[in-house]
Tab-separated table of C-alpha atoms in Angstrom:
chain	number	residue	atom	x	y	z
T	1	UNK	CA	-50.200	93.095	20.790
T	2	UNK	CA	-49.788	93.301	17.065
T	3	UNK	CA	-46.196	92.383	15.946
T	4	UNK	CA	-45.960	90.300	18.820
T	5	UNK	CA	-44.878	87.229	16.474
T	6	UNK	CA	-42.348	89.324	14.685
T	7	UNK	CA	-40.861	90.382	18.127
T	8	UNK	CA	-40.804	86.544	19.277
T	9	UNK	CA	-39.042	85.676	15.864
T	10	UNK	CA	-36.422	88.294	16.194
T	11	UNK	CA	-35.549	87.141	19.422
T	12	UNK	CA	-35.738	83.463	18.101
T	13	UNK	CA	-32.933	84.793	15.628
T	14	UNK	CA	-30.573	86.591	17.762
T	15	UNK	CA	-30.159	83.214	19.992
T	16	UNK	CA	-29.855	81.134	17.792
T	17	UNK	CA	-27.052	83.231	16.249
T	18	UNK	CA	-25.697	83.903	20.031
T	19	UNK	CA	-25.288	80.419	20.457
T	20	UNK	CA	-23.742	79.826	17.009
T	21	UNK	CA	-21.800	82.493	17.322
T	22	UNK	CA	-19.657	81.727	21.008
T	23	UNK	CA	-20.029	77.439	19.961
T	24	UNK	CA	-18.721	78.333	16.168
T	25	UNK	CA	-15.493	80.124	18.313
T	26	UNK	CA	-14.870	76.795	19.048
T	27	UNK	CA	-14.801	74.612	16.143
T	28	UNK	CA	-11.846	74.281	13.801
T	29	UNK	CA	-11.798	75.860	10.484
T	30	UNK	CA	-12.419	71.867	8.770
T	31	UNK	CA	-15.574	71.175	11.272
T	32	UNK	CA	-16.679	75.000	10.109
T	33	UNK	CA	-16.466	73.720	6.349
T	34	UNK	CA	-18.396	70.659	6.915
T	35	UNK	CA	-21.039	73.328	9.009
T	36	UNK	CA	-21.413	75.025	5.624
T	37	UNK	CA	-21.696	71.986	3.900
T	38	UNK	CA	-24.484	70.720	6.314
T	39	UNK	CA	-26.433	74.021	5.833
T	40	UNK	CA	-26.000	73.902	2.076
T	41	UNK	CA	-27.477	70.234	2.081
T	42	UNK	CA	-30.123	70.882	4.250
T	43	UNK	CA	-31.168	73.968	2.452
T	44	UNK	CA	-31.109	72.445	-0.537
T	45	UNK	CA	-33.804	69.703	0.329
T	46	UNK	CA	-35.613	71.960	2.290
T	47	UNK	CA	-35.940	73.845	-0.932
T	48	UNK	CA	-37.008	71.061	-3.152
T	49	UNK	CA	-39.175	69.628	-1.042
T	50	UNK	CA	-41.395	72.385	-0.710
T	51	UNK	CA	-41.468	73.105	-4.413
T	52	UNK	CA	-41.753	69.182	-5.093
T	53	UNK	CA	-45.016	69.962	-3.112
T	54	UNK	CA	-46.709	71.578	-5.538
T	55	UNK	CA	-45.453	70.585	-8.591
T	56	UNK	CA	-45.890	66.907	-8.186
T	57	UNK	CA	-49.631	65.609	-8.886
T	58	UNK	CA	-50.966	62.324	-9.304
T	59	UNK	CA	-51.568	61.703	-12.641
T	60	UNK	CA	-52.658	58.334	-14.112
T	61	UNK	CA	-51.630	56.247	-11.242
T	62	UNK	CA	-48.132	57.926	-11.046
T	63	UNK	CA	-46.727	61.279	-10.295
T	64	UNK	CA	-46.974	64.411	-13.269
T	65	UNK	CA	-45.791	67.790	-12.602
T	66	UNK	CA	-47.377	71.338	-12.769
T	67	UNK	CA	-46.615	75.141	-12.761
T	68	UNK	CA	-43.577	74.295	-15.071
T	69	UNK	CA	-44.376	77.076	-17.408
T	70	UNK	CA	-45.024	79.304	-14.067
T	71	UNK	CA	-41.232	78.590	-13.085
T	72	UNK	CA	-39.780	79.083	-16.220
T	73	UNK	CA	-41.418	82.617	-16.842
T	74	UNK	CA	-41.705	83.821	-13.498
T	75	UNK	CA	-37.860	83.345	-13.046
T	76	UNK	CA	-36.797	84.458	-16.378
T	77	UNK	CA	-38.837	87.742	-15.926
T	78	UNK	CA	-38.205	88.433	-12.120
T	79	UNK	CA	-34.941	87.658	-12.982
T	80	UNK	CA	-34.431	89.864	-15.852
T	81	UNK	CA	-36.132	93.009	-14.027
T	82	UNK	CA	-33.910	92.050	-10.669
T	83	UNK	CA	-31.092	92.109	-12.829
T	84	UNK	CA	-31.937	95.688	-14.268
T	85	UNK	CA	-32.481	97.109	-10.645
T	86	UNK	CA	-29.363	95.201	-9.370
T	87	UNK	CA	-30.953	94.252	-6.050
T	88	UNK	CA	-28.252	91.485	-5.240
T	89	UNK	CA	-25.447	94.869	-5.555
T	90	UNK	CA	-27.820	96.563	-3.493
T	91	UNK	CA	-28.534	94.194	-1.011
T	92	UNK	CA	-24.771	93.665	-0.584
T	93	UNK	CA	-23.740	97.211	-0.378
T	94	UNK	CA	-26.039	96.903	2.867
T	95	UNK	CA	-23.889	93.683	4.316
T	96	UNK	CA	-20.432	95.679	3.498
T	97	UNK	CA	-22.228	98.805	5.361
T	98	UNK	CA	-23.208	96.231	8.214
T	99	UNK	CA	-20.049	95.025	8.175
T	100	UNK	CA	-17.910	98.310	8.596
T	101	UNK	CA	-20.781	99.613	11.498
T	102	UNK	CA	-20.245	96.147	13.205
T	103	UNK	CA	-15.866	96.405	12.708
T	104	UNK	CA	-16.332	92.934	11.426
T	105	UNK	CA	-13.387	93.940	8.621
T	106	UNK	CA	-11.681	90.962	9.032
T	107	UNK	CA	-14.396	88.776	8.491
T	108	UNK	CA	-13.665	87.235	4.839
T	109	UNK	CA	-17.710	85.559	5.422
T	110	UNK	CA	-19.855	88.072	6.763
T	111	UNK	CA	-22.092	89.202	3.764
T	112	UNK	CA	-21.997	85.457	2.545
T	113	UNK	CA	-23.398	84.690	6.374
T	114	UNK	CA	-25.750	87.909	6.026
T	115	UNK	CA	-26.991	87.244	2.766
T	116	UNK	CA	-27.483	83.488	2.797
T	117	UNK	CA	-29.132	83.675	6.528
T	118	UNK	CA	-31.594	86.629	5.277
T	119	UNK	CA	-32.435	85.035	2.222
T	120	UNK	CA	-33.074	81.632	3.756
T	121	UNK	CA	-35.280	83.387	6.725
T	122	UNK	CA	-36.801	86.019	4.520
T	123	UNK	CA	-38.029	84.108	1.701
T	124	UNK	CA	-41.497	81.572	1.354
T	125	UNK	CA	-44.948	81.953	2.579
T	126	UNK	CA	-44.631	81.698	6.284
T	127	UNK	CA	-42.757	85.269	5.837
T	128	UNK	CA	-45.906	86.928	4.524
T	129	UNK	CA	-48.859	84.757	6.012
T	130	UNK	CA	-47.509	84.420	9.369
T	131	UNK	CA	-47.327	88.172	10.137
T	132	UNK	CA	-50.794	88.723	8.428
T	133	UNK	CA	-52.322	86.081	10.817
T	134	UNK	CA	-50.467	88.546	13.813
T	135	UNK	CA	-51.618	91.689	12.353
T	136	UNK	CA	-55.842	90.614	11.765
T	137	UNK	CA	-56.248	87.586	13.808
T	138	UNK	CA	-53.758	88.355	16.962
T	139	UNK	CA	-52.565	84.806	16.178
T	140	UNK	CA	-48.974	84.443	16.505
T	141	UNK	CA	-48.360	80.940	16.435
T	142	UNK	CA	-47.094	80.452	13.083
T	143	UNK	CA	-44.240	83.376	13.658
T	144	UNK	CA	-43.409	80.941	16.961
T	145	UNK	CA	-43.007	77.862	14.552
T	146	UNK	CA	-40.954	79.931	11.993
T	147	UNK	CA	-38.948	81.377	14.995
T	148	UNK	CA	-37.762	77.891	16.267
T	149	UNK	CA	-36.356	76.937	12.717
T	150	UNK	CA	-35.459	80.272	12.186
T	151	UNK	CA	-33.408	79.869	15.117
T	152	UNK	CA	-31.697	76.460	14.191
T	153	UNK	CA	-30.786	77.836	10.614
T	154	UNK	CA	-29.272	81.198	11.868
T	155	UNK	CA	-27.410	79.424	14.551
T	156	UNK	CA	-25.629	76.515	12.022
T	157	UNK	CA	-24.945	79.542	9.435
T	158	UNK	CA	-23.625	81.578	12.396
T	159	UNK	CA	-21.208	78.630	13.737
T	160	UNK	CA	-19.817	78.048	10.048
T	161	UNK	CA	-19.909	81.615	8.199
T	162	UNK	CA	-19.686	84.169	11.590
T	163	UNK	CA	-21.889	86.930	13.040
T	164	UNK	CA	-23.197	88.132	9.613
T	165	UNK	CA	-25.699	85.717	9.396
T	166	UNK	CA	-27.059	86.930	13.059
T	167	UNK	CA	-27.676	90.479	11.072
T	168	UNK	CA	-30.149	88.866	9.336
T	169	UNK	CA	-32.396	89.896	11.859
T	170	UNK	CA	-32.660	93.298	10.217
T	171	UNK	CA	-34.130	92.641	6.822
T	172	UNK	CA	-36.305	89.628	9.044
T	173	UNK	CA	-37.942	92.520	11.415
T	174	UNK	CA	-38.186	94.974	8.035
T	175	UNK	CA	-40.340	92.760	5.677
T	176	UNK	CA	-41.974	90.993	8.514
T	177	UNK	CA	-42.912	94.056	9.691
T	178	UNK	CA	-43.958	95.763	6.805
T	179	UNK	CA	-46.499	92.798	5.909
T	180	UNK	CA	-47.944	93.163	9.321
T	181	UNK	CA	-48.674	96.732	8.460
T	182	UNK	CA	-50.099	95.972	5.224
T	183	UNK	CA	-51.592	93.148	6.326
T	184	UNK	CA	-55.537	94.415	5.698
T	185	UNK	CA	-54.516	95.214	1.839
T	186	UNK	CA	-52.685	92.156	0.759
T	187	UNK	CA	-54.452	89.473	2.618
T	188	UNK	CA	-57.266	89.949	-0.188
T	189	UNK	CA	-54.409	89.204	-2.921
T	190	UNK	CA	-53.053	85.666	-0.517
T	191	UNK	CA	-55.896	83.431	-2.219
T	192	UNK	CA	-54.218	79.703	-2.164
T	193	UNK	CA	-53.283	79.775	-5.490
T	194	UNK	CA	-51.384	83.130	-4.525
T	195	UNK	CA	-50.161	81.302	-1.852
T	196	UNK	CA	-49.171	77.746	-3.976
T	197	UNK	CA	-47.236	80.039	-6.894
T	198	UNK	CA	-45.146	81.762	-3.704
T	199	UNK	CA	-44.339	78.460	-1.947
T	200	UNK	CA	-43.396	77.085	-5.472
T	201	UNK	CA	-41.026	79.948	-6.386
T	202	UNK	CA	-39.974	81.011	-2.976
T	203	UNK	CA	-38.714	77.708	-2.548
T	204	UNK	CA	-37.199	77.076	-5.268
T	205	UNK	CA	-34.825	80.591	-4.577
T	206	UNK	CA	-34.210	78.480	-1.119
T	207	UNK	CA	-32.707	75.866	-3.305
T	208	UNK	CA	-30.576	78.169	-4.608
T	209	UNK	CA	-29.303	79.929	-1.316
T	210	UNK	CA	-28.043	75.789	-0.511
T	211	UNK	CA	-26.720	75.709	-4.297
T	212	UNK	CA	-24.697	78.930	-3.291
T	213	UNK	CA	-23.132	77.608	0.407
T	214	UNK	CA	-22.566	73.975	-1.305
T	215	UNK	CA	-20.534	75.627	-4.960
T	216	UNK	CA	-19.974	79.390	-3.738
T	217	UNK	CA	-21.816	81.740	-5.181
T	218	UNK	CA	-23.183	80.655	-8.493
T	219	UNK	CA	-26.393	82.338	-8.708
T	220	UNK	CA	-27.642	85.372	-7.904
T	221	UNK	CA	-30.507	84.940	-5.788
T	222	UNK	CA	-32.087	88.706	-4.734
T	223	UNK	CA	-32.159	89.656	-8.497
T	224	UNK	CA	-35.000	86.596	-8.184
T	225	UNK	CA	-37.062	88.059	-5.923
T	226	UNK	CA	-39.896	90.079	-8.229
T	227	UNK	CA	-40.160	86.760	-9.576
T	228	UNK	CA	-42.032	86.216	-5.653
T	229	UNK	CA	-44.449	89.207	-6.892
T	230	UNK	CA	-44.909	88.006	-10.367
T	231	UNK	CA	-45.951	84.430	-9.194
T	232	UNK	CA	-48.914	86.069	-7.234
T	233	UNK	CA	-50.018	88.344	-9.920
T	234	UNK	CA	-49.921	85.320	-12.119
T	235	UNK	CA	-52.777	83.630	-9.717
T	236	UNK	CA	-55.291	85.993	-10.950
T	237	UNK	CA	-54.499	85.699	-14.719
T	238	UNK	CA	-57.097	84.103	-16.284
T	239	UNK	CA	-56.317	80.820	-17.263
């Protein structure tokens, strides 16, 4: 059945936020802070490593670094052309909608909790690759894999920011499903060094959701995302 691994991950998703959601009812509002805190770590070096991945080579019996120049236009321009389309306002206007639909009024956290929980799940190769192995190759294993940590992120965010994060099943099912549709037209364009300029960026912007739940919200991560597009269209520049 094609979607199959989408349907699994959703369903990852929605327990791990059920479970966050009646354990966080529990936990006083210090042990929530230290939740966030956790989440903001973690995402942080989950972030870095996987852009430390690519960027750090051997070189001369050490370590040198690559796609520097990628990051720096990539970002500047995505971020620049995000900026102009104002996805982040957009993107929120859809949490405060979410949030009125769900009566969740009271809760001060629920587009942080949306926003950082979509972003984090949304975001990096296994988002696009994963459904694409569903869609052509009825191979849904990766979606399982994503699922599980899927699961374990959306229930911590869940426990320390509330059930907004949990909605972050809705932009999950959307893209997912979208590149499972498309899957036969952009697999061609998913060459690995397609795939090594999305880790690199994508991760990075997964930095910057844990910079956000660590600070507050200090940068503006959705107006980054055509940099995701540009760092693909930049594999097939020639060099």
């Amino acid at each position: 059945m094609i979607g199959l691994g989408t349907i699994i991950n959703a369903a990852c998703v929605l327990l791990g936020g059920a479970l966050g959601f009646f354990f966080g009812k529990a936990l006083k509002e210090r042990y929530q802070d230290i939740m966030v805190k956790a989440c903001g770590l973690s995402t942080v070096f989950i972030g870095a490593s996987g852009a430390f991945q690519h960027m750090l080579v051997p070189q001369d019996g050490g370590l040198g670094t690559t796609g520097s120049m990628l990051l720096v236009i990539t970002l500047c321009l995505g971020g620049l052309l995000g900026e102009i389309a104002d996805i982040e306002g957009h993107i929120e206007q859809f949490g405060a909608w979410l949030k009125v639909k769900s009566r969740s009024e009271r809760d001060p956290h629920f587009i942080e909790g949306f926003t950082s929980a979509s972003f984090t799940i949304c975001i990096g190769a296994m988002a696009i690759i994963g459904p694409m192995n569903d869609a052509i190759y009825h191979d849904y294993t990766l979606l399982v894999t994503k699922g599980i940590l899927d699961a374990i992120i959306v229930m911590a965010l869940t426990s320390s920011l509330g059930k907004g994060a949990v909605f972050s099943v809705i932009p999950l099912v959307l893209w997912q499903g979208a590149m499972t549709v498309l899957a036969r037209l952009i697999m061609p364009l998913m060459t690995d060094a397609a795939l090594t300029n999305l880790s690199m960026v994508g991760n990075v912007l997964i930095f910057c959701v844990g910079i956000n739940l660590l600070f507050g919200k200090k940068v503006r991560v959705a107006n980054y995302l055509p940099a995701l597009v540009l760092a693909v269209a930049a594999a097939f520049l020639p060099v």
